[in-house]
Tab-separated table of C-alpha atoms in Angstrom:
chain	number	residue	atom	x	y	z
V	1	UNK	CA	-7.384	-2.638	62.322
V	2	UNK	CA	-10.629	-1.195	63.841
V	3	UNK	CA	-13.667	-0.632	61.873
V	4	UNK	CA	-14.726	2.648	61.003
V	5	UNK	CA	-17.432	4.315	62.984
V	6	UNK	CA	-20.978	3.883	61.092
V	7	UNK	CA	-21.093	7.649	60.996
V	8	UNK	CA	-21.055	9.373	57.850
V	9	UNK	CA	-20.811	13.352	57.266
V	10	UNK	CA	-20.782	16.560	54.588
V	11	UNK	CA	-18.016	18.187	56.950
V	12	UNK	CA	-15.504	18.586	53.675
V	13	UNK	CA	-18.492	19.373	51.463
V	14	UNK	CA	-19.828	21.836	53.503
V	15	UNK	CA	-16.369	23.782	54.186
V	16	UNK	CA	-15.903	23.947	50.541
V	17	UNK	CA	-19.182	25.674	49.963
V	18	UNK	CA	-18.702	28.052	53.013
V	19	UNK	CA	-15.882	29.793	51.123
V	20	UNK	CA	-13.265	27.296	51.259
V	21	UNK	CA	-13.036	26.988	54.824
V	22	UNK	CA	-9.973	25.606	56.288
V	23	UNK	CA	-9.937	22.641	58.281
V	24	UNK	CA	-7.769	24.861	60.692
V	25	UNK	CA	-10.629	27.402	60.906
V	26	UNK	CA	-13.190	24.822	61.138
V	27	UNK	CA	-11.039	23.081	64.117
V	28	UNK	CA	-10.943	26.225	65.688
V	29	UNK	CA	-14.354	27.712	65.428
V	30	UNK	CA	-15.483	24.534	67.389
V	31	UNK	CA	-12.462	24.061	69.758
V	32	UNK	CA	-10.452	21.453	68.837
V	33	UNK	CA	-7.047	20.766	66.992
V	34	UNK	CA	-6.990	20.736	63.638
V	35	UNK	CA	-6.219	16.370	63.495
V	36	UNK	CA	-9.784	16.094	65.083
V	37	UNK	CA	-11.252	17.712	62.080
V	38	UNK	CA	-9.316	15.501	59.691
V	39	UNK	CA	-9.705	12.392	61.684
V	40	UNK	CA	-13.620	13.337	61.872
V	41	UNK	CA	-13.544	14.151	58.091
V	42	UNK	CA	-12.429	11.123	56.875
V	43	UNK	CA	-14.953	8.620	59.336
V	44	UNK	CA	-11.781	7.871	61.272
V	45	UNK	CA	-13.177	9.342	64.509
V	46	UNK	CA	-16.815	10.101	65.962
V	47	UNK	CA	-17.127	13.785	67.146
V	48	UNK	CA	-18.704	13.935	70.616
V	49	UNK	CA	-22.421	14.973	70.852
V	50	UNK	CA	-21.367	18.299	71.973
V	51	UNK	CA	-18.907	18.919	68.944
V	52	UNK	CA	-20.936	17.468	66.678
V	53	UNK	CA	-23.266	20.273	67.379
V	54	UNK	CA	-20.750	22.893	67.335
V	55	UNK	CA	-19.743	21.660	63.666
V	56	UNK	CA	-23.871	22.208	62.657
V	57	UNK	CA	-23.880	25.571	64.573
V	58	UNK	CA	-20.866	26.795	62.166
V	59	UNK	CA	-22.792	25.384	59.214
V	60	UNK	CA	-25.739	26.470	60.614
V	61	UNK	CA	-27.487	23.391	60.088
V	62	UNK	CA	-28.714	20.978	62.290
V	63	UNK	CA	-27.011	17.236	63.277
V	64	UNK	CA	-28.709	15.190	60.944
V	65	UNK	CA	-28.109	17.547	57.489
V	66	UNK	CA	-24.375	17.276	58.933
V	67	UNK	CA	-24.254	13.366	60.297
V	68	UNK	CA	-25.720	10.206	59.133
V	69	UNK	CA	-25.262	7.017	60.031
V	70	UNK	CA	-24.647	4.249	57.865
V	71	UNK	CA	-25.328	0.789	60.030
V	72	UNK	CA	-22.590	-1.681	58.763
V	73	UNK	CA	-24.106	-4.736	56.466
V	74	UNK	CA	-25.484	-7.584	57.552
V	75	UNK	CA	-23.131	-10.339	57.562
């Protein structure tokens, strides 16, 4: 099973307080199909650099009050 990509984000947060907005509309608004946007959502998937700034530009927001990163623990 592969890890999870250290990346964490609001996406779901922020779509609820922009009036509910559907993943569909979100996946849409920043060109791509709406199982991006879920597998993005949930940490399954990294965005690229240029979607991840097409997600912020929606919210308008920048990167960083979208995307965090989370390094993994030290083992």
């Amino acid at each position: 099973m592969a890890k999870a990509p250290p990346i964490t984000n609001r996406i779901r947060e922020l779509r609820e307080s922009h009036g509910a907005m559907s993943q569909a509309a979100l996946a849409e608004a920043i060109g791509v199909t709406r199982q991006t946007v879920i597998a993005i959502e949930l940490g399954k998937y990294s965005p690229s650099l240029e979607s991840a700034f097409r997600i912020a530009r929606v919210f308008d927001l920048g990167i960083e009050d979208v995307f965090g990163w989370q390094p993994p623990p030290l083992s």
